[in-house]
mmCIF file of C-alpha atoms and ligand atoms in Angstrom:
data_model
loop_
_atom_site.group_PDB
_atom_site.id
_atom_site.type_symbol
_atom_site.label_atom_id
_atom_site.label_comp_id
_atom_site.label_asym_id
_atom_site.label_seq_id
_atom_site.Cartn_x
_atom_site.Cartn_y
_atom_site.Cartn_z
ATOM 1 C CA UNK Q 1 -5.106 -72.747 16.774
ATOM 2 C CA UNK Q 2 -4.690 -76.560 17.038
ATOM 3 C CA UNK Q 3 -3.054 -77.194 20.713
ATOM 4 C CA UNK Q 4 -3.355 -75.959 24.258
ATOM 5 C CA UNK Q 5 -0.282 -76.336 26.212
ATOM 6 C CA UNK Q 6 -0.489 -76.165 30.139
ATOM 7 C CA UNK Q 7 1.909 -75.265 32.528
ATOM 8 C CA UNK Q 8 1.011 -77.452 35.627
ATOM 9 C CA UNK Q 9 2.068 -75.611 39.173
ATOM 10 C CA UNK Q 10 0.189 -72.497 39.176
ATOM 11 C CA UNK Q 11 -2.421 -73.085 36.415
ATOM 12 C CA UNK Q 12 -3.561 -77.144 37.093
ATOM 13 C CA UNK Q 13 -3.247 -77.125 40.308
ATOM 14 C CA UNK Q 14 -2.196 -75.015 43.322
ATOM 15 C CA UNK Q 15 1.625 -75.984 44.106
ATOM 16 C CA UNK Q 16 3.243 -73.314 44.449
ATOM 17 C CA UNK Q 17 2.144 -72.941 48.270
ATOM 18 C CA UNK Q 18 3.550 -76.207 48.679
ATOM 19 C CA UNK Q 19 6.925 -75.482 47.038
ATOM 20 C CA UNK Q 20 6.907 -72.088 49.459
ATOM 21 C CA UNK Q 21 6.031 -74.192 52.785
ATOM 22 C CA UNK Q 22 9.170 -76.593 51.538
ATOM 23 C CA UNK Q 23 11.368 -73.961 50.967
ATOM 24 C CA UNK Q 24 10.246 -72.164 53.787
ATOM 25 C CA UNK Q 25 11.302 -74.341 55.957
ATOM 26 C CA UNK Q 26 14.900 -75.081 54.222
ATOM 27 C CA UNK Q 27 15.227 -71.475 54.738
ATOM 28 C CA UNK Q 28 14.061 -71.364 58.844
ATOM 29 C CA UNK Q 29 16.635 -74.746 59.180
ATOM 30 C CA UNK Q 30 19.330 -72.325 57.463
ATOM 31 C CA UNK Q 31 18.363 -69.473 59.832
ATOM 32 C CA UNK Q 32 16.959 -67.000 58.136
ATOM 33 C CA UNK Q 33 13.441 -65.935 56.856
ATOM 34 C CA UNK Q 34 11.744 -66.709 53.073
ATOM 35 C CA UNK Q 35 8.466 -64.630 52.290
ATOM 36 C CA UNK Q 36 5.943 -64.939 49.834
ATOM 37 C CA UNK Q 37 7.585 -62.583 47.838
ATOM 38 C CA UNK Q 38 10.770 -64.197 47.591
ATOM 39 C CA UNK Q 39 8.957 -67.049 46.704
ATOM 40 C CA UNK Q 40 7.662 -65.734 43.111
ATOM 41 C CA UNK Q 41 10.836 -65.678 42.115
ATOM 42 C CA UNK Q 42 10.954 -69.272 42.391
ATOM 43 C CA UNK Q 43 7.878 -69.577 39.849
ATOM 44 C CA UNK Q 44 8.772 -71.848 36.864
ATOM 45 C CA UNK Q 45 12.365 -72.203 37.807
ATOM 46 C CA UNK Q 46 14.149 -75.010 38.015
ATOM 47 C CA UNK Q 47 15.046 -76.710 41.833
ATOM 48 C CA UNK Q 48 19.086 -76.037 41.529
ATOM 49 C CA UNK Q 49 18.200 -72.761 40.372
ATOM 50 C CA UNK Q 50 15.509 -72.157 42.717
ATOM 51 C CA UNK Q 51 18.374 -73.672 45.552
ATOM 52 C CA UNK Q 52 20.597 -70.470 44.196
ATOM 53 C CA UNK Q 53 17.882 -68.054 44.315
ATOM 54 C CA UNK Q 54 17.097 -68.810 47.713
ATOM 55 C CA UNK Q 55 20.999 -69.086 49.074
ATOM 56 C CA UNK Q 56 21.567 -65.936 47.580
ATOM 57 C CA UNK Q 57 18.592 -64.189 49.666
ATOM 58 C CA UNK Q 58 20.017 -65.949 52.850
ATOM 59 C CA UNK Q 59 23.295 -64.958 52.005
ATOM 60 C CA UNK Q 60 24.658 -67.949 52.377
ATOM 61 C CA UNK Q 61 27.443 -69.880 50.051
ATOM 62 C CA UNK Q 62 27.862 -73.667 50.228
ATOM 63 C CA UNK Q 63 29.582 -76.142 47.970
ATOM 64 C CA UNK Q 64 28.007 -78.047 45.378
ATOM 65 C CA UNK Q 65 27.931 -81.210 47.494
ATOM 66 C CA UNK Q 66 26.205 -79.634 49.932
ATOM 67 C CA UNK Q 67 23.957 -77.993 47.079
ATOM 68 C CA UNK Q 68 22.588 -81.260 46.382
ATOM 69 C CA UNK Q 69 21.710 -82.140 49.709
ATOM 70 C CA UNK Q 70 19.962 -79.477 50.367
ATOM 71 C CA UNK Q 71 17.657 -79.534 47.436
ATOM 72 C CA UNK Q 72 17.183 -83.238 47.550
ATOM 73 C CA UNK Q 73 16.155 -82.202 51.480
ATOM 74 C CA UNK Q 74 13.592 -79.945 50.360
ATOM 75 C CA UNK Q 75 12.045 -82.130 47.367
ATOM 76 C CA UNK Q 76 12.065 -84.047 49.531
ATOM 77 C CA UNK Q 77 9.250 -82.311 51.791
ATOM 78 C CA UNK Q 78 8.080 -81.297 48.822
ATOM 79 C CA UNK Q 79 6.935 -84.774 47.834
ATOM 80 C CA UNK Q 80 5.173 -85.533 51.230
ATOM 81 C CA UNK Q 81 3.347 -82.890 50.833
ATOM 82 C CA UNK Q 82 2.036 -83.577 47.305
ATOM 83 C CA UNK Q 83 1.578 -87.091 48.602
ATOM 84 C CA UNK Q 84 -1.279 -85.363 50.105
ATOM 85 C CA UNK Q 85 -2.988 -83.983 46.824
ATOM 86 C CA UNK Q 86 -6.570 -85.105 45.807
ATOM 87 C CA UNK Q 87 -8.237 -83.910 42.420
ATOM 88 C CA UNK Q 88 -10.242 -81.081 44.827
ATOM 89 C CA UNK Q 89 -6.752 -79.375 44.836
ATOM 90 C CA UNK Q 90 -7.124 -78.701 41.445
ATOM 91 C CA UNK Q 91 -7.362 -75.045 40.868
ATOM 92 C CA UNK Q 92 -10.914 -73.521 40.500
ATOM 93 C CA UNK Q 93 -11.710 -73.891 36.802
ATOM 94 C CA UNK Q 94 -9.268 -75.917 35.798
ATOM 95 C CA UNK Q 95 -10.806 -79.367 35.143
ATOM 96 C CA UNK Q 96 -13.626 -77.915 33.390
ATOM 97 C CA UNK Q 97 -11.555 -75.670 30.987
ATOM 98 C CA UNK Q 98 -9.552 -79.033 30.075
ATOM 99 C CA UNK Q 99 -12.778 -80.847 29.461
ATOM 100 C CA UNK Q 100 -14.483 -78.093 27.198
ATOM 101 C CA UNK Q 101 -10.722 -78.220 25.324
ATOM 102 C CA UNK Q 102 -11.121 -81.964 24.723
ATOM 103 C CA UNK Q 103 -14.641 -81.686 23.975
ATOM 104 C CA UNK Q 104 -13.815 -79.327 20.929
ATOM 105 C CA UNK Q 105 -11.168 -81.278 19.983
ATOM 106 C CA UNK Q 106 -7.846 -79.458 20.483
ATOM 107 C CA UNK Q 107 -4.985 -81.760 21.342
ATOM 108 C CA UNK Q 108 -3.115 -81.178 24.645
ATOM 109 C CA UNK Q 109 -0.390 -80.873 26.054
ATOM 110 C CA UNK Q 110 1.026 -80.029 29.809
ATOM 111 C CA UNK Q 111 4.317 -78.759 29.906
ATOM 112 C CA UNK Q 112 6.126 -78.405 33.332
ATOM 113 C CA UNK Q 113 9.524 -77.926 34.791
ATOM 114 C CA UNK Q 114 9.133 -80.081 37.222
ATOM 115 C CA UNK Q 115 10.342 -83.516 37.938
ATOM 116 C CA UNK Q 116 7.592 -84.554 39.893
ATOM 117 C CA UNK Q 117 4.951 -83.982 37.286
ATOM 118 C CA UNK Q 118 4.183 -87.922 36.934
ATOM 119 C CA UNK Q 119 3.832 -88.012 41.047
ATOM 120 C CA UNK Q 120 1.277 -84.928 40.880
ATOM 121 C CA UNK Q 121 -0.609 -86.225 37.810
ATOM 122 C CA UNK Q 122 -1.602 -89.165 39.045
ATOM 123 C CA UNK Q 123 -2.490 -87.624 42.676
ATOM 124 C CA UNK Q 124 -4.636 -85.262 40.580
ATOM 125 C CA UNK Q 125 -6.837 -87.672 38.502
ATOM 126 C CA UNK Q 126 -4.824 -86.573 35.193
ATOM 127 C CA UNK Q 127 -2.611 -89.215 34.327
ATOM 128 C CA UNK Q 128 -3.855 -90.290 31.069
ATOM 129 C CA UNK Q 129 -5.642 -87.097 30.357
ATOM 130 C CA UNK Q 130 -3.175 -85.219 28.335
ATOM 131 C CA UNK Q 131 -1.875 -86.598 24.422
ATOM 132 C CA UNK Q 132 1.304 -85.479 25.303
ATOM 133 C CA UNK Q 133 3.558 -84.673 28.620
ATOM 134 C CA UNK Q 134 6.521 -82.641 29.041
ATOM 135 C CA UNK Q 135 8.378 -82.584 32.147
ATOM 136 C CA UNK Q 136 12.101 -81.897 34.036
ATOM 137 C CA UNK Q 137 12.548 -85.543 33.439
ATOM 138 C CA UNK Q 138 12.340 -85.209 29.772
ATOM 139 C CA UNK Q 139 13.981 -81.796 28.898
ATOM 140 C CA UNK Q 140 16.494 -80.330 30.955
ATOM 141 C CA UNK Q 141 16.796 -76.791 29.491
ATOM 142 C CA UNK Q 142 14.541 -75.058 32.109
ATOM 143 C CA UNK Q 143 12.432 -72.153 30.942
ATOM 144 C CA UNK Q 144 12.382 -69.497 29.478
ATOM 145 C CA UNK Q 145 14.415 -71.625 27.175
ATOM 146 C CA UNK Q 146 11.314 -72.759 24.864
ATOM 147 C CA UNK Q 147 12.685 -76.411 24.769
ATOM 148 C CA UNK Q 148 10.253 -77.377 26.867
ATOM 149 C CA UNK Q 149 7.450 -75.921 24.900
ATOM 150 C CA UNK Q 150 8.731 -76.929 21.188
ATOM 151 C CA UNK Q 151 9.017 -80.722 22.240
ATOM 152 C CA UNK Q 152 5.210 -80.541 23.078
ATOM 153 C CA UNK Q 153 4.165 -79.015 19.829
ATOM 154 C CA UNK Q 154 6.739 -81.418 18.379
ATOM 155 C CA UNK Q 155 4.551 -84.464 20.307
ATOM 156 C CA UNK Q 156 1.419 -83.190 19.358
ATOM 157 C CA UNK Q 157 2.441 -82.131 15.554
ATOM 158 C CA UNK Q 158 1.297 -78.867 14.988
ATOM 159 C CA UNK Q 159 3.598 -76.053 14.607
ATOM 160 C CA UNK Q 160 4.547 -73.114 17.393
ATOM 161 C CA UNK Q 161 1.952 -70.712 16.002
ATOM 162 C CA UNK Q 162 -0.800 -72.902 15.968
ATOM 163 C CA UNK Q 163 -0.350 -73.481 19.589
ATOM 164 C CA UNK Q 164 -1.478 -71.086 22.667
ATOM 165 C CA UNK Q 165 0.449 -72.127 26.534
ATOM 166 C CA UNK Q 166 -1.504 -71.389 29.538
ATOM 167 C CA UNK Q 167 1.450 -69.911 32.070
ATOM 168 C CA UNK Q 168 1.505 -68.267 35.656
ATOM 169 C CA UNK Q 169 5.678 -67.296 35.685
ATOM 170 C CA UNK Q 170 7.165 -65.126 33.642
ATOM 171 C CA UNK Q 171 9.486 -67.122 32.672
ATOM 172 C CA UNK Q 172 7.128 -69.099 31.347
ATOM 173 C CA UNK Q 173 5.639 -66.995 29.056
ATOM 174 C CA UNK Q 174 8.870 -65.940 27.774
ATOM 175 C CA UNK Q 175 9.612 -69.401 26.855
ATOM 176 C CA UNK Q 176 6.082 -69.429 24.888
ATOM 177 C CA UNK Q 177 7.175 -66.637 23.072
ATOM 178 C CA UNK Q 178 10.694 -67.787 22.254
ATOM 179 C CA UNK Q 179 9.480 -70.825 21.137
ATOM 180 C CA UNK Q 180 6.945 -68.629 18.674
ATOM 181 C CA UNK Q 181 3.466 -69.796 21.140
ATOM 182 C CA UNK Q 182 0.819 -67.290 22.124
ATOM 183 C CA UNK Q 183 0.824 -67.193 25.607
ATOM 184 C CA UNK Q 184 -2.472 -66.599 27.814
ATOM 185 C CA UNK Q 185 -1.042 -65.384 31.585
ATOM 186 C CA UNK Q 186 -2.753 -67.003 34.583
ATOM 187 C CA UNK Q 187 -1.964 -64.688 37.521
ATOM 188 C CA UNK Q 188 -1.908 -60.847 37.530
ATOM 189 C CA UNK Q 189 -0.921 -58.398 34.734
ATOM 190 C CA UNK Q 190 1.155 -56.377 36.224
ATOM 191 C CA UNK Q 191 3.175 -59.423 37.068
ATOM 192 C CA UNK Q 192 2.811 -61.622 33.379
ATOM 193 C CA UNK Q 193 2.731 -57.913 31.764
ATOM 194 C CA UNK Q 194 4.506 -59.892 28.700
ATOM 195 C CA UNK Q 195 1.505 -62.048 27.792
ATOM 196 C CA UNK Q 196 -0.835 -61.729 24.989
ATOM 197 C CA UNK Q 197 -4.005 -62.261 27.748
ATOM 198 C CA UNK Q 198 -4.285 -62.352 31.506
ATOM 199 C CA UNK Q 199 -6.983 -63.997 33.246
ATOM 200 C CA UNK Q 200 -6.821 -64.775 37.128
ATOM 201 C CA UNK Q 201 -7.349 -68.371 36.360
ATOM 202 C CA UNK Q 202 -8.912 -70.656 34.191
ATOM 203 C CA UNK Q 203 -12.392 -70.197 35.661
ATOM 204 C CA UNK Q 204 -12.535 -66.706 34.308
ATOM 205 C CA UNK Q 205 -12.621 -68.102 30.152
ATOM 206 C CA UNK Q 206 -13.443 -70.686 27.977
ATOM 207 C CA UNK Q 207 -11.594 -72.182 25.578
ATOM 208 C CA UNK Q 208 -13.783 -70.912 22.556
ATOM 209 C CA UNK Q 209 -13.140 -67.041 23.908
ATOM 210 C CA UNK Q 210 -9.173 -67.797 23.976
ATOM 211 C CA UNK Q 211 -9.592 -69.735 20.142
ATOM 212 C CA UNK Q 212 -11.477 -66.539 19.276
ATOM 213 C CA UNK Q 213 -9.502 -63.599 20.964
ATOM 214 C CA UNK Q 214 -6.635 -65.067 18.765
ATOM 215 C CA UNK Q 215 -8.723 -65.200 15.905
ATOM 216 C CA UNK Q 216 -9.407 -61.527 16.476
ATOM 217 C CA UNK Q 217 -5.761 -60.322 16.634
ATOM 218 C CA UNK Q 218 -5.068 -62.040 12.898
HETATM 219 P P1 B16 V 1 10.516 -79.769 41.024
HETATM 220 P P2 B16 V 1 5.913 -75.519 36.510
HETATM 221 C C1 B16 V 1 7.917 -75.541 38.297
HETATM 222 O O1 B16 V 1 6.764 -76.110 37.757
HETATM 223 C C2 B16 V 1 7.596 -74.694 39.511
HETATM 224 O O2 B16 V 1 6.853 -73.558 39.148
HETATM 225 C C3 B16 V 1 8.873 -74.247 40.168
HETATM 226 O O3 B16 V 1 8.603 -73.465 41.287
HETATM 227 C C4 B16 V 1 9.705 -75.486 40.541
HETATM 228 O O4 B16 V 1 10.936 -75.110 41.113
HETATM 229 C C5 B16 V 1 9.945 -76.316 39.281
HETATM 230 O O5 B16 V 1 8.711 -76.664 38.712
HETATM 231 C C6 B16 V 1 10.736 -77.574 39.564
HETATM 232 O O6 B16 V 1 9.965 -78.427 40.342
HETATM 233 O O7 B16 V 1 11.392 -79.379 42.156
HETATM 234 O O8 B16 V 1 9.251 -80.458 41.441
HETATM 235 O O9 B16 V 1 11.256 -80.551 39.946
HETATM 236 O O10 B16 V 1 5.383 -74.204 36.967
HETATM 237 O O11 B16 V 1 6.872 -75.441 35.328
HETATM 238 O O12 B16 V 1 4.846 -76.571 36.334
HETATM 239 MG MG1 MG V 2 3.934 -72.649 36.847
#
Protein backbone atom coordinates (compact mmCIF):
# COMPACT_ATOMS: atom_id res chain seq x y z
CA UNK A 1 0.00 0.00 0.00
CA UNK A 2 1.36 3.38 -1.24
CA UNK A 3 -1.79 5.95 -0.98
CA UNK A 4 -4.64 6.79 1.33
CA UNK A 5 -7.52 8.28 -0.37
CA UNK A 6 -10.19 10.23 1.76
CA UNK A 7 -13.59 10.85 1.17
CA UNK A 8 -14.21 14.31 2.84
CA UNK A 9 -18.10 14.70 4.18
CA UNK A 10 -18.51 12.00 6.57
CA UNK A 11 -14.89 10.91 7.24
CA UNK A 12 -12.84 14.65 7.43
CA UNK A 13 -15.24 16.36 8.74
CA UNK A 14 -18.88 16.24 9.90
CA UNK A 15 -21.09 17.64 6.85
CA UNK A 16 -23.47 15.64 6.39
CA UNK A 17 -25.67 17.32 9.26
CA UNK A 18 -25.21 20.35 7.42
CA UNK A 19 -26.29 19.01 4.00
CA UNK A 20 -29.53 17.44 6.11
CA UNK A 21 -30.36 20.96 7.89
CA UNK A 22 -30.12 22.44 4.03
CA UNK A 23 -32.17 20.01 2.63
CA UNK A 24 -34.33 19.96 5.42
CA UNK A 25 -35.40 23.00 5.01
CA UNK A 26 -35.85 22.85 0.98
CA UNK A 27 -38.06 20.09 1.93
CA UNK A 28 -40.30 22.15 4.92
CA UNK A 29 -40.39 25.29 2.04
CA UNK A 30 -41.82 22.44 -0.39
CA UNK A 31 -44.25 21.26 2.33
CA UNK A 32 -43.45 18.21 3.34
CA UNK A 33 -41.11 16.48 5.92
CA UNK A 34 -37.20 15.04 5.28
CA UNK A 35 -35.81 12.72 8.19
CA UNK A 36 -32.58 11.57 9.00
CA UNK A 37 -33.20 8.58 7.30
CA UNK A 38 -34.05 9.94 4.10
CA UNK A 39 -31.10 11.80 4.41
CA UNK A 40 -28.52 8.71 4.09
CA UNK A 41 -29.62 8.26 0.98
CA UNK A 42 -28.20 11.45 0.05
CA UNK A 43 -24.60 10.22 1.29
CA UNK A 44 -21.98 10.57 -1.51
CA UNK A 45 -24.45 11.53 -4.14
CA UNK A 46 -24.28 14.08 -6.27
CA UNK A 47 -26.62 17.60 -5.61
CA UNK A 48 -28.96 17.04 -8.94
CA UNK A 49 -29.20 13.62 -7.89
CA UNK A 50 -29.61 14.25 -4.35
CA UNK A 51 -32.45 17.16 -5.75
CA UNK A 52 -34.23 13.83 -7.40
CA UNK A 53 -33.93 11.74 -4.44
CA UNK A 54 -35.49 14.16 -2.34
CA UNK A 55 -38.46 15.29 -4.99
CA UNK A 56 -39.21 11.85 -5.35
CA UNK A 57 -39.82 11.37 -1.39
CA UNK A 58 -41.99 14.62 -1.50
CA UNK A 59 -43.68 13.47 -4.37
CA UNK A 60 -43.30 16.25 -6.12
CA UNK A 61 -42.34 16.75 -10.09
CA UNK A 62 -40.93 20.06 -11.36
CA UNK A 63 -39.18 21.01 -14.55
CA UNK A 64 -35.63 21.16 -15.02
CA UNK A 65 -35.57 24.96 -14.77
CA UNK A 66 -37.03 24.87 -11.73
CA UNK A 67 -34.58 21.86 -10.81
CA UNK A 68 -31.82 24.19 -10.88
CA UNK A 69 -33.22 26.67 -8.77
CA UNK A 70 -33.95 24.70 -6.28
CA UNK A 71 -30.62 23.09 -5.81
CA UNK A 72 -28.71 26.25 -6.35
CA UNK A 73 -31.34 27.44 -3.30
CA UNK A 74 -30.20 24.83 -1.11
CA UNK A 75 -26.26 25.01 -1.87
CA UNK A 76 -26.87 27.78 -1.35
CA UNK A 77 -27.68 27.41 2.56
CA UNK A 78 -25.45 24.92 2.36
CA UNK A 79 -22.52 27.27 1.90
CA UNK A 80 -23.53 29.66 4.81
CA UNK A 81 -23.48 27.14 6.85
CA UNK A 82 -19.99 25.77 6.03
CA UNK A 83 -19.00 29.41 6.10
CA UNK A 84 -19.26 28.64 9.67
CA UNK A 85 -16.69 25.65 9.87
CA UNK A 86 -13.48 25.90 12.05
CA UNK A 87 -10.77 23.01 12.11
CA UNK A 88 -12.64 21.83 15.70
CA UNK A 89 -15.38 20.54 13.26
CA UNK A 90 -13.14 18.14 12.10
CA UNK A 91 -14.31 14.74 12.99
CA UNK A 92 -12.80 13.11 16.18
CA UNK A 93 -9.63 11.41 14.94
CA UNK A 94 -9.35 12.68 11.88
CA UNK A 95 -6.44 15.18 11.91
CA UNK A 96 -4.34 12.89 13.79
CA UNK A 97 -4.88 9.80 11.50
CA UNK A 98 -3.79 12.23 8.49
CA UNK A 99 -0.74 13.30 10.39
CA UNK A 100 0.49 9.70 11.44
CA UNK A 101 -0.24 8.96 7.37
CA UNK A 102 2.13 11.78 6.41
CA UNK A 103 4.47 11.00 9.04
CA UNK A 104 5.02 7.41 7.50
CA UNK A 105 5.11 8.66 4.32
CA UNK A 106 2.08 7.53 2.29
CA UNK A 107 0.97 10.05 -0.29
CA UNK A 108 -2.61 11.41 -0.08
CA UNK A 109 -5.24 12.02 -1.58
CA UNK A 110 -9.01 13.38 -0.70
CA UNK A 111 -11.49 12.49 -3.05
CA UNK A 112 -15.02 14.10 -2.79
CA UNK A 113 -18.13 14.62 -4.77
CA UNK A 114 -18.59 17.73 -3.84
CA UNK A 115 -18.16 21.06 -5.42
CA UNK A 116 -17.50 22.86 -2.46
CA UNK A 117 -14.51 20.88 -1.38
CA UNK A 118 -12.00 23.98 -1.96
CA UNK A 119 -14.61 26.24 0.31
CA UNK A 120 -14.51 23.44 3.17
CA UNK A 121 -10.74 22.82 2.90
CA UNK A 122 -9.68 25.92 3.54
CA UNK A 123 -12.41 26.52 6.46
CA UNK A 124 -10.87 23.32 7.85
CA UNK A 125 -7.10 24.15 8.03
CA UNK A 126 -6.44 21.53 5.04
CA UNK A 127 -5.84 23.39 2.07
CA UNK A 128 -2.40 22.50 1.23
CA UNK A 129 -2.40 19.35 3.22
CA UNK A 130 -3.25 16.79 0.69
CA UNK A 131 -0.63 15.91 -2.67
CA UNK A 132 -3.52 15.57 -4.58
CA UNK A 133 -7.43 16.76 -4.63
CA UNK A 134 -10.31 15.40 -6.34
CA UNK A 135 -13.51 17.09 -6.36
CA UNK A 136 -17.19 17.68 -8.35
CA UNK A 137 -15.33 20.45 -9.99
CA UNK A 138 -12.84 18.20 -11.51
CA UNK A 139 -14.74 14.92 -12.39
CA UNK A 140 -18.23 14.89 -13.08
CA UNK A 141 -19.03 11.13 -13.10
CA UNK A 142 -20.40 10.98 -9.48
CA UNK A 143 -19.77 7.81 -7.52
CA UNK A 144 -19.97 4.79 -7.48
CA UNK A 145 -18.52 5.44 -10.86
CA UNK A 146 -14.68 5.03 -9.72
CA UNK A 147 -13.67 8.12 -11.88
CA UNK A 148 -13.32 9.95 -9.09
CA UNK A 149 -11.09 7.55 -7.33
CA UNK A 150 -8.77 6.47 -10.47
CA UNK A 151 -7.89 10.25 -11.21
CA UNK A 152 -6.44 10.38 -7.59
CA UNK A 153 -4.33 7.31 -7.90
CA UNK A 154 -3.64 8.67 -11.39
CA UNK A 155 -2.34 12.18 -9.44
CA UNK A 156 -0.54 10.47 -6.96
CA UNK A 157 1.03 7.58 -9.38
CA UNK A 158 0.53 4.48 -7.83
CA UNK A 159 -1.79 1.99 -9.18
CA UNK A 160 -5.61 1.05 -7.82
CA UNK A 161 -4.33 -1.83 -5.70
CA UNK A 162 -1.76 -0.12 -4.01
CA UNK A 163 -4.24 2.32 -2.78
CA UNK A 164 -6.85 1.90 0.30
CA UNK A 165 -10.10 4.93 0.30
CA UNK A 166 -11.44 5.83 3.59
CA UNK A 167 -15.51 6.07 2.76
CA UNK A 168 -18.78 6.60 4.90
CA UNK A 169 -21.57 5.97 1.70
CA UNK A 170 -21.99 3.11 0.05
CA UNK A 171 -21.68 4.37 -2.88
CA UNK A 172 -18.54 5.23 -2.10
CA UNK A 173 -17.11 2.17 -1.41
CA UNK A 174 -18.50 0.73 -4.44
CA UNK A 175 -16.67 3.19 -6.43
CA UNK A 176 -13.34 2.01 -4.46
CA UNK A 177 -14.00 -1.27 -5.51
CA UNK A 178 -14.85 -0.59 -9.14
CA UNK A 179 -11.99 1.32 -9.49
CA UNK A 180 -9.91 -1.95 -7.99
CA UNK A 181 -9.14 0.21 -4.21
CA UNK A 182 -9.52 -1.49 -0.86
CA UNK A 183 -11.97 0.29 0.86
CA UNK A 184 -11.94 0.83 4.83
CA UNK A 185 -15.90 1.88 5.80
CA UNK A 186 -16.27 4.78 8.25
CA UNK A 187 -19.81 4.43 9.65
CA UNK A 188 -21.64 1.20 10.63
CA UNK A 189 -21.39 -2.32 9.11
CA UNK A 190 -24.51 -3.14 8.65
CA UNK A 191 -24.80 -0.04 6.56
CA UNK A 192 -21.03 -0.17 4.48
CA UNK A 193 -21.59 -4.17 4.75
CA UNK A 194 -19.54 -4.06 1.26
CA UNK A 195 -16.25 -2.85 2.73
CA UNK A 196 -13.16 -4.72 3.40
CA UNK A 197 -13.06 -2.93 7.24
CA UNK A 198 -15.46 -0.85 9.27
CA UNK A 199 -14.40 1.35 11.92
CA UNK A 200 -16.81 4.09 13.47
CA UNK A 201 -14.31 6.69 12.57
CA UNK A 202 -10.89 7.40 12.21
CA UNK A 203 -10.19 7.65 15.94
CA UNK A 204 -10.80 3.97 16.33
CA UNK A 205 -7.23 2.92 14.01
CA UNK A 206 -4.07 3.91 12.94
CA UNK A 207 -2.75 3.96 9.83
CA UNK A 208 -0.04 1.18 10.52
CA UNK A 209 -3.13 -1.33 11.68
CA UNK A 210 -5.02 -0.49 8.21
CA UNK A 211 -1.24 -0.93 6.18
CA UNK A 212 -1.09 -4.17 8.18
CA UNK A 213 -4.71 -5.66 8.14
CA UNK A 214 -4.10 -5.48 4.30
CA UNK A 215 -0.91 -6.98 4.60
CA UNK A 216 -2.63 -9.81 6.43
CA UNK A 217 -5.32 -10.59 3.80
CA UNK A 218 -2.33 -11.11 0.95
P1 LIG B 1 -22.13 19.56 -3.06
P2 LIG B 1 -18.44 13.36 -0.29
C1 LIG B 1 -20.77 14.42 -1.09
O1 LIG B 1 -19.50 14.56 -0.55
C2 LIG B 1 -21.83 14.34 -0.01
O2 LIG B 1 -21.69 13.16 0.74
C3 LIG B 1 -23.20 14.37 -0.63
O3 LIG B 1 -24.18 14.30 0.35
C4 LIG B 1 -23.34 15.65 -1.47
O4 LIG B 1 -24.59 15.69 -2.12
C5 LIG B 1 -22.22 15.69 -2.51
O5 LIG B 1 -20.98 15.62 -1.85
C6 LIG B 1 -22.26 16.93 -3.36
O6 LIG B 1 -21.98 18.04 -2.57
O7 LIG B 1 -23.58 19.87 -3.13
O8 LIG B 1 -21.40 20.31 -1.99
O9 LIG B 1 -21.43 19.67 -4.41
O10 LIG B 1 -19.07 12.47 0.72
O11 LIG B 1 -18.19 12.70 -1.64
O12 LIG B 1 -17.24 14.11 0.23
MG1 LIG C 1 -18.91 11.04 2.29
Amino acid sequence: MKAFIFDLDGVIVDTARLHYQAWRELAKELGFDFTPEDNERLKGVSRMRSLEILLEIGGIQVDEQEKHRLAEKKNNRYRQLIMKLTPDDMLPGAKEFLEQSRAMGLKLALASASKNTPLILERIGLEDFFDSVVDGNRVSKAKPDPAIFLTAADDLQVLPQQAVVFEDAVAGVQAAHSAGMKAVGIGKPDVLKQADLVVGGLNEIMPQQVIEFFKQKH
